[in-house]
PDB file of C-alpha atoms and ligand atoms in Angstrom:
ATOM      1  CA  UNK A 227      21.062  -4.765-116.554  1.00  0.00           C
ATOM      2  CA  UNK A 228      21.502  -0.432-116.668  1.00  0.00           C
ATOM      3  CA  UNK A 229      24.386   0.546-114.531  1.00  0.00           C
ATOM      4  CA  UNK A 230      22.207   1.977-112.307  1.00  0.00           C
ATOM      5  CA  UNK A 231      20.496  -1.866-111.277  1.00  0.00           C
ATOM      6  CA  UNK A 232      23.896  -3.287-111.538  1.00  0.00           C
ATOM      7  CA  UNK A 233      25.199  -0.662-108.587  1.00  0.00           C
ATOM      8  CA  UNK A 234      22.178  -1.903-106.286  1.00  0.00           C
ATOM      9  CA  UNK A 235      23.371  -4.976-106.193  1.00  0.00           C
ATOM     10  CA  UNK A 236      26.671  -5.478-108.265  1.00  0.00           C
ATOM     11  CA  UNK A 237      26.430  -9.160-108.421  1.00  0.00           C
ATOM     12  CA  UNK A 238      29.792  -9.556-110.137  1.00  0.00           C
ATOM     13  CA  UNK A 239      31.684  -7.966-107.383  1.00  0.00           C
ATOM     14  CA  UNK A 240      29.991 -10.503-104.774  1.00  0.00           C
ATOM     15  CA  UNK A 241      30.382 -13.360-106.878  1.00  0.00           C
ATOM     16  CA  UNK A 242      34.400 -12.648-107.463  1.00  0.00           C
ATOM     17  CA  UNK A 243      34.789 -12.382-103.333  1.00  0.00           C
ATOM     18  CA  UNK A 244      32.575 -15.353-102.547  1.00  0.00           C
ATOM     19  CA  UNK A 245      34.835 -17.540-105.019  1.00  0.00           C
ATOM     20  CA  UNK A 246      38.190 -15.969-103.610  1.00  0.00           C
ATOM     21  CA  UNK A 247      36.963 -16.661-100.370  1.00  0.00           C
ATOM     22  CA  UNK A 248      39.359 -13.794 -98.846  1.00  0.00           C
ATOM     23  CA  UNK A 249      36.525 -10.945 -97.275  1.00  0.00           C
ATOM     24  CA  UNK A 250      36.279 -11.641 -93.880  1.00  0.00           C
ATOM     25  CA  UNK A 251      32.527 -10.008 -92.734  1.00  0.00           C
ATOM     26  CA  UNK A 252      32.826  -9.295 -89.252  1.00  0.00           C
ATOM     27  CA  UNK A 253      29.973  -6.711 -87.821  1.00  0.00           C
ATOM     28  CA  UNK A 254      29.042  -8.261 -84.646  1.00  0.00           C
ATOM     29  CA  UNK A 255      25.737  -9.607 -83.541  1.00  0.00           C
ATOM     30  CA  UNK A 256      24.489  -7.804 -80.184  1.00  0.00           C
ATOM     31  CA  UNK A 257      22.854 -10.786 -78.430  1.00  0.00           C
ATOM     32  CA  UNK A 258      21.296  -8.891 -75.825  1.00  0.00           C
ATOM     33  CA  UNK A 259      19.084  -6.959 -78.148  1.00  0.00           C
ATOM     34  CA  UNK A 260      17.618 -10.303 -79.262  1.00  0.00           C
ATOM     35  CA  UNK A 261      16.962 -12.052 -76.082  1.00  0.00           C
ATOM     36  CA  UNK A 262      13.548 -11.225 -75.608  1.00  0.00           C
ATOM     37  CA  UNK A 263      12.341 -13.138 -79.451  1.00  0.00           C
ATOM     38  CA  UNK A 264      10.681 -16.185 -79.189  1.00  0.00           C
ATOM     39  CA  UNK A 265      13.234 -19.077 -80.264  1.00  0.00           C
ATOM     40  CA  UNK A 266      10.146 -20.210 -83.069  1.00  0.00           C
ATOM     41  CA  UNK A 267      10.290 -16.972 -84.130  1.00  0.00           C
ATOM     42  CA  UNK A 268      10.663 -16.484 -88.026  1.00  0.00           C
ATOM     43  CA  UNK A 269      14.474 -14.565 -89.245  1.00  0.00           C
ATOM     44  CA  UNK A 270      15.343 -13.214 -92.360  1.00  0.00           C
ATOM     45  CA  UNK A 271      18.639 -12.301 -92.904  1.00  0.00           C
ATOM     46  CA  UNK A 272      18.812  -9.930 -95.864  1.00  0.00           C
ATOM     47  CA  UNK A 273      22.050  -9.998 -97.551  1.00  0.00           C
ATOM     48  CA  UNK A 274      23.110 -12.725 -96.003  1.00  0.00           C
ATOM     49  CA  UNK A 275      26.555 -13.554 -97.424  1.00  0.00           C
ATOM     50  CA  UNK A 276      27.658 -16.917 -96.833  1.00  0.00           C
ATOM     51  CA  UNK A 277      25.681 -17.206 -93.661  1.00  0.00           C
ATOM     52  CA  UNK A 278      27.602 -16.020 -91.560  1.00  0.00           C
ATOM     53  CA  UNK A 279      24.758 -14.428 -89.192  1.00  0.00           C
ATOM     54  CA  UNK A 280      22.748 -17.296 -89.452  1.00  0.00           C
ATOM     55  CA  UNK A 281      25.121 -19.991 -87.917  1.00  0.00           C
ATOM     56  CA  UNK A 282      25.456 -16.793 -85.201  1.00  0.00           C
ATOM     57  CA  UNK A 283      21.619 -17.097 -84.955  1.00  0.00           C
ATOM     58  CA  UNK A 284      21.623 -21.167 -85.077  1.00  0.00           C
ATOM     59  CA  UNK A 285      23.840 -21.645 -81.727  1.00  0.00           C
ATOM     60  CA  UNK A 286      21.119 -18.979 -80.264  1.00  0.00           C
ATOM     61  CA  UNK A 287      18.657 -21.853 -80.699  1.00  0.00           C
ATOM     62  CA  UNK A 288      16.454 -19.559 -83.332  1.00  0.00           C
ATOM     63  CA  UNK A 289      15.657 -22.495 -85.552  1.00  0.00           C
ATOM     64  CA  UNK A 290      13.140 -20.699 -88.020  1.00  0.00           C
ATOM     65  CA  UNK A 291      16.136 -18.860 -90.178  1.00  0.00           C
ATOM     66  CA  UNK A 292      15.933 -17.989 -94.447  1.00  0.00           C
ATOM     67  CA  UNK A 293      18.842 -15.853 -96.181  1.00  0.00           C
ATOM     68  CA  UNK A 294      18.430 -14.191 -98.943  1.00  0.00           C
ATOM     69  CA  UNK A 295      21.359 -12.529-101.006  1.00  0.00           C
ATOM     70  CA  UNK A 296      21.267 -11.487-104.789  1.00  0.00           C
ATOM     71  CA  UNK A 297      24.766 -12.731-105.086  1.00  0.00           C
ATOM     72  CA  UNK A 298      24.382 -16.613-106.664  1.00  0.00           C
ATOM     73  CA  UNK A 299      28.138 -17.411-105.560  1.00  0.00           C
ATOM     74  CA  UNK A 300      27.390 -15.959-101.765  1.00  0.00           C
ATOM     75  CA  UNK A 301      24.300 -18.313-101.897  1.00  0.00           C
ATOM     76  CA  UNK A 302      26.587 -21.017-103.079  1.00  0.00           C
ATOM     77  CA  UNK A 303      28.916 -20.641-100.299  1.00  0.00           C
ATOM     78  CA  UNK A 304      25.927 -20.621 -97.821  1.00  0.00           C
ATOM     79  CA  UNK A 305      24.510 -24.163 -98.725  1.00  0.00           C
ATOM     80  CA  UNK A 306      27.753 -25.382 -98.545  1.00  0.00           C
ATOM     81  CA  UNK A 307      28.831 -24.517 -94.745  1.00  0.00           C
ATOM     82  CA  UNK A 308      25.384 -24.838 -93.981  1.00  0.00           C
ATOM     83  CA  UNK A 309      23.653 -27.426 -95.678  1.00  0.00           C
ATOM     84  CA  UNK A 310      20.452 -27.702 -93.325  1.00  0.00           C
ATOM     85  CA  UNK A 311      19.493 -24.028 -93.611  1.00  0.00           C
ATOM     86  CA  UNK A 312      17.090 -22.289 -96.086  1.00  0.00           C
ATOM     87  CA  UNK A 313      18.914 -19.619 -98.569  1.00  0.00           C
ATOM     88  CA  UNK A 314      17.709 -18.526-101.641  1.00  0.00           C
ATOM     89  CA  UNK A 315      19.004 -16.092-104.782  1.00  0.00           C
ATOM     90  CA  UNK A 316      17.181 -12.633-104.868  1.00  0.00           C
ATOM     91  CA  UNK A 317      16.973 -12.053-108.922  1.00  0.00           C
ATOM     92  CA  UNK A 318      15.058  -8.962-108.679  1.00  0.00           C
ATOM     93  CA  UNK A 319      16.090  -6.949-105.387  1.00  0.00           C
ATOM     94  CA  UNK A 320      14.790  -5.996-102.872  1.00  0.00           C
ATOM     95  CA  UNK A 321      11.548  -7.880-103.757  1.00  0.00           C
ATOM     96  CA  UNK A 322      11.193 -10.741-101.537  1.00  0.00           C
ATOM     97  CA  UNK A 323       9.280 -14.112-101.932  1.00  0.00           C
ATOM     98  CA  UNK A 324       7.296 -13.350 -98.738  1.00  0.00           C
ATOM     99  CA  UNK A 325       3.625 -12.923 -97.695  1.00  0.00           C
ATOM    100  CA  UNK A 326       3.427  -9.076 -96.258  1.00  0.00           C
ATOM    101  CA  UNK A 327       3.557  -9.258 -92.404  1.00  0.00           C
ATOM    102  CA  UNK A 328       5.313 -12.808 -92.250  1.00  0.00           C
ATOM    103  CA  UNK A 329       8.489 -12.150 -90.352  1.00  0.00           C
ATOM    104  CA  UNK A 330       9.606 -11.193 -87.123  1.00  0.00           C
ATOM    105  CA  UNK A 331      13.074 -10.472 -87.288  1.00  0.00           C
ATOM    106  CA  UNK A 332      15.185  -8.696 -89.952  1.00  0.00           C
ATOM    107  CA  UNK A 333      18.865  -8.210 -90.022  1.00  0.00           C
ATOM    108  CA  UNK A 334      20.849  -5.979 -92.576  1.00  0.00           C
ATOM    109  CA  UNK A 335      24.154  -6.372 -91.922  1.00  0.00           C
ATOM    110  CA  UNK A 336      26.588  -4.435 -93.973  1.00  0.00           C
ATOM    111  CA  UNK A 337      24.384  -4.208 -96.899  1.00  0.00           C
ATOM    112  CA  UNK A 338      23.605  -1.068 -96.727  1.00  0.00           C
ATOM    113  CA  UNK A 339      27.195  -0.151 -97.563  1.00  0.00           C
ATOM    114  CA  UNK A 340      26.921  -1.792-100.744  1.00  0.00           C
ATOM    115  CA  UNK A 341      23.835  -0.227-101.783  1.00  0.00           C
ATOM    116  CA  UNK A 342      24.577   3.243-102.888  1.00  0.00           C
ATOM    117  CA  UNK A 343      21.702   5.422-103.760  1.00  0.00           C
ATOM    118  CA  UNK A 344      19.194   6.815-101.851  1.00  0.00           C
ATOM    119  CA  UNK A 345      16.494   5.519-104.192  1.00  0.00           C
ATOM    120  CA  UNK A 346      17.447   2.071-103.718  1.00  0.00           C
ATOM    121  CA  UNK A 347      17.675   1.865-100.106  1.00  0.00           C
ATOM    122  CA  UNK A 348      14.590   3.355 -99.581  1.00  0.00           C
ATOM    123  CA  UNK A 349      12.642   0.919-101.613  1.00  0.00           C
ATOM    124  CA  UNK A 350      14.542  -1.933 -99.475  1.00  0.00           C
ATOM    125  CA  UNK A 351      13.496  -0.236 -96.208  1.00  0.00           C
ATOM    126  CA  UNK A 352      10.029  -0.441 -97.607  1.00  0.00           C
ATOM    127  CA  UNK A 353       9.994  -3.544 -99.058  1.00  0.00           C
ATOM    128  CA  UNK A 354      11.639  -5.180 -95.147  1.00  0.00           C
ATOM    129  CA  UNK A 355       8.897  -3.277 -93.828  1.00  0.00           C
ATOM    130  CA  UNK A 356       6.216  -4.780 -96.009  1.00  0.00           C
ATOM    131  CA  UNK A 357       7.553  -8.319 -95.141  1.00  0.00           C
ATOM    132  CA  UNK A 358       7.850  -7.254 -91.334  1.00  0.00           C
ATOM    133  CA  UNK A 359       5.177  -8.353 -88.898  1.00  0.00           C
ATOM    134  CA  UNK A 360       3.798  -5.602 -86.906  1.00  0.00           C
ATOM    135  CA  UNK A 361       6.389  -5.106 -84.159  1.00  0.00           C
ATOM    136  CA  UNK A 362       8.654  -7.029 -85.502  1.00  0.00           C
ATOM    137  CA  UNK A 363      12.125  -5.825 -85.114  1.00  0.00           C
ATOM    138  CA  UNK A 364      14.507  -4.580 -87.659  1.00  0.00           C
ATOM    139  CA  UNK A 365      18.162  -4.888 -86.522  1.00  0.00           C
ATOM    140  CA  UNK A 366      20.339  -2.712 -88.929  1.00  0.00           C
ATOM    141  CA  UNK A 367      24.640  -2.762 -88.876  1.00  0.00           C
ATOM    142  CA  UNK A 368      26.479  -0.109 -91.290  1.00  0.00           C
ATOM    143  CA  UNK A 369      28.812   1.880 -91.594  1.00  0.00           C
ATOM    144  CA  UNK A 370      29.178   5.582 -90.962  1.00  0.00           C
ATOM    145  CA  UNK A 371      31.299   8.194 -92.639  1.00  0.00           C
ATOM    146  CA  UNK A 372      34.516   7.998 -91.708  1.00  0.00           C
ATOM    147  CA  UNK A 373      37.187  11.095 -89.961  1.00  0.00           C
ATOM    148  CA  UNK A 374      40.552   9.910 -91.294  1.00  0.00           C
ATOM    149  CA  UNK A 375      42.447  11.231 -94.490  1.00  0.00           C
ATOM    150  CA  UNK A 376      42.046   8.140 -96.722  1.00  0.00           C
ATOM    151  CA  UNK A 377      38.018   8.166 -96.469  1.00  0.00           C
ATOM    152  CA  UNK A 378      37.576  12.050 -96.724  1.00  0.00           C
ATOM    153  CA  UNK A 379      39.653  12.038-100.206  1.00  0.00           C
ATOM    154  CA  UNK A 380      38.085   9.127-101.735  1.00  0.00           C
ATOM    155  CA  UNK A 381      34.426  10.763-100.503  1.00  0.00           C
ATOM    156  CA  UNK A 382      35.555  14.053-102.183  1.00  0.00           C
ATOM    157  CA  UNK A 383      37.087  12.431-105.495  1.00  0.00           C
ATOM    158  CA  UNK A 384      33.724  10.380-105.457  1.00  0.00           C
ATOM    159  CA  UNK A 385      31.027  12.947-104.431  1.00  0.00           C
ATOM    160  CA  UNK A 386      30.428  14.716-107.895  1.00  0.00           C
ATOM    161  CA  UNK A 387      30.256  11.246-109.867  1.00  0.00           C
ATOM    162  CA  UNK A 388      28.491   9.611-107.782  1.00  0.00           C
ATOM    163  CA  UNK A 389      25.917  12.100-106.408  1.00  0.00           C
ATOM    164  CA  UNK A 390      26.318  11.584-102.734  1.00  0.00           C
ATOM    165  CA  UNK A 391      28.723  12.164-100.296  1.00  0.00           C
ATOM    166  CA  UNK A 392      30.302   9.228 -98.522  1.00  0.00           C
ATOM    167  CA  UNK A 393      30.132   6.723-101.839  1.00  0.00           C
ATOM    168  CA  UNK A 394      33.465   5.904-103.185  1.00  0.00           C
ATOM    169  CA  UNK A 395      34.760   2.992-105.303  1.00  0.00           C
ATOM    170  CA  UNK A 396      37.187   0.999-103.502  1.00  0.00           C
ATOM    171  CA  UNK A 397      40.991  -0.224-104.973  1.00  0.00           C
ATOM    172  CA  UNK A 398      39.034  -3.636-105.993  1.00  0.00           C
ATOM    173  CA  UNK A 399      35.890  -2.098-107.903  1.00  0.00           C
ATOM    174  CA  UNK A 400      32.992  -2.515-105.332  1.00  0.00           C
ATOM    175  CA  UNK A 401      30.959   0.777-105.098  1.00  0.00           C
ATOM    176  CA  UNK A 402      30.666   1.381-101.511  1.00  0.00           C
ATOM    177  CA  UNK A 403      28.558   3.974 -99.456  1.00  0.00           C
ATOM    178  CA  UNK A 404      29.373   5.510 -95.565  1.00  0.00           C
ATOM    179  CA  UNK A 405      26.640   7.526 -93.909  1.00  0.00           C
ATOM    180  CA  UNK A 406      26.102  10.694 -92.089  1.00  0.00           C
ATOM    181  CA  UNK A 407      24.515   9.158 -88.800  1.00  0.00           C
ATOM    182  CA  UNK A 408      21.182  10.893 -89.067  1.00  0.00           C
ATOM    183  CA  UNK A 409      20.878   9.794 -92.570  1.00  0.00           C
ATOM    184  CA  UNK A 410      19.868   5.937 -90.490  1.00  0.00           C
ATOM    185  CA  UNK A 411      17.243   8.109 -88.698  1.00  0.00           C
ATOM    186  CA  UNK A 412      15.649   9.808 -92.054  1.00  0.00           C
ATOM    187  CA  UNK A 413      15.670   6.177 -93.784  1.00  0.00           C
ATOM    188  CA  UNK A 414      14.151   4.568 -90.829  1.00  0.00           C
ATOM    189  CA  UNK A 415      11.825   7.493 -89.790  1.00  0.00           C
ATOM    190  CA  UNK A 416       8.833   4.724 -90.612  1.00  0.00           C
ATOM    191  CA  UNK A 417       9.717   2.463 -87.782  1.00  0.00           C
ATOM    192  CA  UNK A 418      10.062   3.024 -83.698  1.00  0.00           C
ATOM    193  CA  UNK A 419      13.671   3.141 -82.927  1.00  0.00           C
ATOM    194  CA  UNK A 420      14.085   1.473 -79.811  1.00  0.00           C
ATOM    195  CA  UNK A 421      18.228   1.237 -79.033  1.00  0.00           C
ATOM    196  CA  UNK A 422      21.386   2.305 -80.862  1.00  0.00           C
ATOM    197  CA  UNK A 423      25.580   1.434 -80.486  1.00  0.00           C
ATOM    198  CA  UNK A 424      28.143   2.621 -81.934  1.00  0.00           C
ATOM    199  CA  UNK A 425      30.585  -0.133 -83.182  1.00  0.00           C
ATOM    200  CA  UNK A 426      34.281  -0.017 -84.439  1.00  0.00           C
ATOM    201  CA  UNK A 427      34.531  -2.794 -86.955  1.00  0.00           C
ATOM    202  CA  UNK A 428      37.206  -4.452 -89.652  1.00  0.00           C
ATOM    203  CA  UNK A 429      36.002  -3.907 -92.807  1.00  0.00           C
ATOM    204  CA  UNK A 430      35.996  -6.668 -95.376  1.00  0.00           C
ATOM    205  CA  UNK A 431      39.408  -4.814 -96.816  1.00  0.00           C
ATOM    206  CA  UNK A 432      41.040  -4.514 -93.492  1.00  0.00           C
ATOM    207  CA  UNK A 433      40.733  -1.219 -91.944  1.00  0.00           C
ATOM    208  CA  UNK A 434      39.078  -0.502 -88.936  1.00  0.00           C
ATOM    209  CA  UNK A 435      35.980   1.444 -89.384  1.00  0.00           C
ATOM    210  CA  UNK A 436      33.212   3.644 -87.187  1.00  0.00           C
ATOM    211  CA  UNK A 437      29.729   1.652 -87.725  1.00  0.00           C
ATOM    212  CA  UNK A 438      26.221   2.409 -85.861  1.00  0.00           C
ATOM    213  CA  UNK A 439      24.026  -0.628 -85.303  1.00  0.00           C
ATOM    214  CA  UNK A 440      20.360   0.335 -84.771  1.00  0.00           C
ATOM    215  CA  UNK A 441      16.957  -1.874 -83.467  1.00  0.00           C
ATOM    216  CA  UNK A 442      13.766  -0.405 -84.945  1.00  0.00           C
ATOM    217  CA  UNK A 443       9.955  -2.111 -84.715  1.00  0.00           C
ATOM    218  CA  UNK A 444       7.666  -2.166 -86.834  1.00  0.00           C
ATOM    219  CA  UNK A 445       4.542   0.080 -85.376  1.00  0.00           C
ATOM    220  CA  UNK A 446       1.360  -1.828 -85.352  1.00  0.00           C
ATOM    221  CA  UNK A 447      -1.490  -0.112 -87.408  1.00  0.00           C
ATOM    222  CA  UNK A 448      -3.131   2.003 -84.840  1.00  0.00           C
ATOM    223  CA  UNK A 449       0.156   2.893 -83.112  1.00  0.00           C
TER     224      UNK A 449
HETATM  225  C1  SAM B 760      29.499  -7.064 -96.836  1.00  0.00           C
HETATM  226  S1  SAM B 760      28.560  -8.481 -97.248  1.00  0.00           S
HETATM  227  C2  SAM B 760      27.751  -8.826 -95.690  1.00  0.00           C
HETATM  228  C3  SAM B 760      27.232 -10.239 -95.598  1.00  0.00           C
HETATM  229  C4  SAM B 760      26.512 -10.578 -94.304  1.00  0.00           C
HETATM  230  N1  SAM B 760      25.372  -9.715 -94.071  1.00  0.00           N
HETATM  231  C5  SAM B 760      27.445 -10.532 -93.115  1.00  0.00           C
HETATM  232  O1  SAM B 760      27.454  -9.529 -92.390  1.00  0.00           O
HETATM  233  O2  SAM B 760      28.178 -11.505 -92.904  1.00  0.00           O
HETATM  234  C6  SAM B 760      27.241  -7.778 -98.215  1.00  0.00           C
HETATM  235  C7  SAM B 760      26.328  -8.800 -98.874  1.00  0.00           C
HETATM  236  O3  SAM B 760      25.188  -8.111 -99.401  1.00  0.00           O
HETATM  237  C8  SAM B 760      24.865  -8.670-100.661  1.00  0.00           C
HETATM  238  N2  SAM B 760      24.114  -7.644-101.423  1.00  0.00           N
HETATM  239  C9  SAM B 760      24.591  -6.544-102.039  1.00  0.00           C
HETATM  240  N3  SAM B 760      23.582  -5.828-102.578  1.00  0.00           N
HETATM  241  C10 SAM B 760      22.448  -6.511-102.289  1.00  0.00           C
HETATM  242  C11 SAM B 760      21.057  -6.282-102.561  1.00  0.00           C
HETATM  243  N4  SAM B 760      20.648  -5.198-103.239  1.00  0.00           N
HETATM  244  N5  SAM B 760      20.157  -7.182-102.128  1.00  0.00           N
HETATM  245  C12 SAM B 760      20.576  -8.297-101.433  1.00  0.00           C
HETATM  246  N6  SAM B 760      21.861  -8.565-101.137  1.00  0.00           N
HETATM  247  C13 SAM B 760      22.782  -7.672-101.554  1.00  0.00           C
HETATM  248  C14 SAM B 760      26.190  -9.046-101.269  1.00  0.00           C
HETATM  249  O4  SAM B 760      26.057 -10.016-102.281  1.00  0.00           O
HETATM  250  C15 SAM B 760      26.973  -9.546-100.039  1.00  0.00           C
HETATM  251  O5  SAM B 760      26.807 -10.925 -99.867  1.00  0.00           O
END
């Protein structure tokens, strides 16, 4: 794999913290944006980790739920703590084993961060919205560039390897990315935002961190 597949989805990384068991994911669901989808209606949870969304999703009584993760280790931990629900290894990200137009619901949880070039995350925003059903929703959770000390001289030690401003390598090795807010508007500009919160989160290291969460739908075709 070149280094620059490995860093869209750095595998190893995931595969180390799903065995050590000790990243706690923690962005929060926002219930209230989903209360209006049908409880048959079909949920993909992209980057799924070891589920924990889903179970989130499962007490909601949404009973039509796949993950998908390209970590095999993450998937591992899934099917264990949740043997009755459908995940499945991504080998070649971000394609998906689904018909276009086939889902309803998509939520990227803190995947984003972990996905650092532009390239890359545009061809996932494309490839959720080729999978999307026409206003279906796309519920997004990341993280935004950060005000305190410690980010800003990890972005600026990082910025001239790396290309872009807000990707850093953390102490353990992932290769992480925080975003200018309207960057989420630019890569979304294909879908009609219809709410966004702003979010203070743990991150899977410990900090606290500034994150945006945003609900887009898909526009139907003569929208
Ligand atoms: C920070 S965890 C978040 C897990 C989950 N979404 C949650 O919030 O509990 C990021 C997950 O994204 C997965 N991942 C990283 N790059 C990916 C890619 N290009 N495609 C699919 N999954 C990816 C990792 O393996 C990891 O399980």
């Amino acid at each position: 794999m070149s280094e620059r597949d490995e860093l869209g989805s750095q595998s190893a990384y995931w595969n180390a913290a799903a065995a050590s068991g000790t990243k706690q994911f923690a962005h929060p669901l926002h219930l209230p944006w989903l209360e209006d989808v049908s409880r048959s209606a079909t949920v993909l949870d992209y980057g799924c980790g070891y589920g924990r969304i889903m179970s989130d999703l499962a007490q909601q009584a949404l009973n039509n739920l796949a993950g998908v993760d390209t970590s095999p280790k993450m998937i591992a931990q899934a099917r264990q703590r949740h043997p009755t629900m459908q995940f499945t290894t991504l080998d070649t990200p971000p394609t998906l084993p689904m018909a276009a137009a086939s889902v309803d619901v998509i939520l990227l949880f803190a995947v984003l961060t972990c996905i650092p070039e532009d390239r890359a995350q545009r061809s996932l925003i494309c490839e959720l919205t080729r999978v999307l059903k026409p206003n279906g929703l796309l519920y997004v959770s990341d993280l935004l560039l950060q005000n305190d000390q410690r980010n800003q001289d990890r972005y600026a030690k990082s910025a001239e390897r790396y290309g872009t401003y807000g990707v850093f390598k953390t102490d353990d090795g992932a290769v992480c990315r925080h975003h200018p807010s309207d960057w989420f508007t630019t890569l979304l500009a294909g879908l009609d935002p219809i709410a966004t919160r702003h979010i203070t989160v743990p991150t899977m290291n410990g900090h606290e961190s500034e994150g945006i969460q945003l609900l887009t739908r898909k526009p139907t075709p003569n929208h």
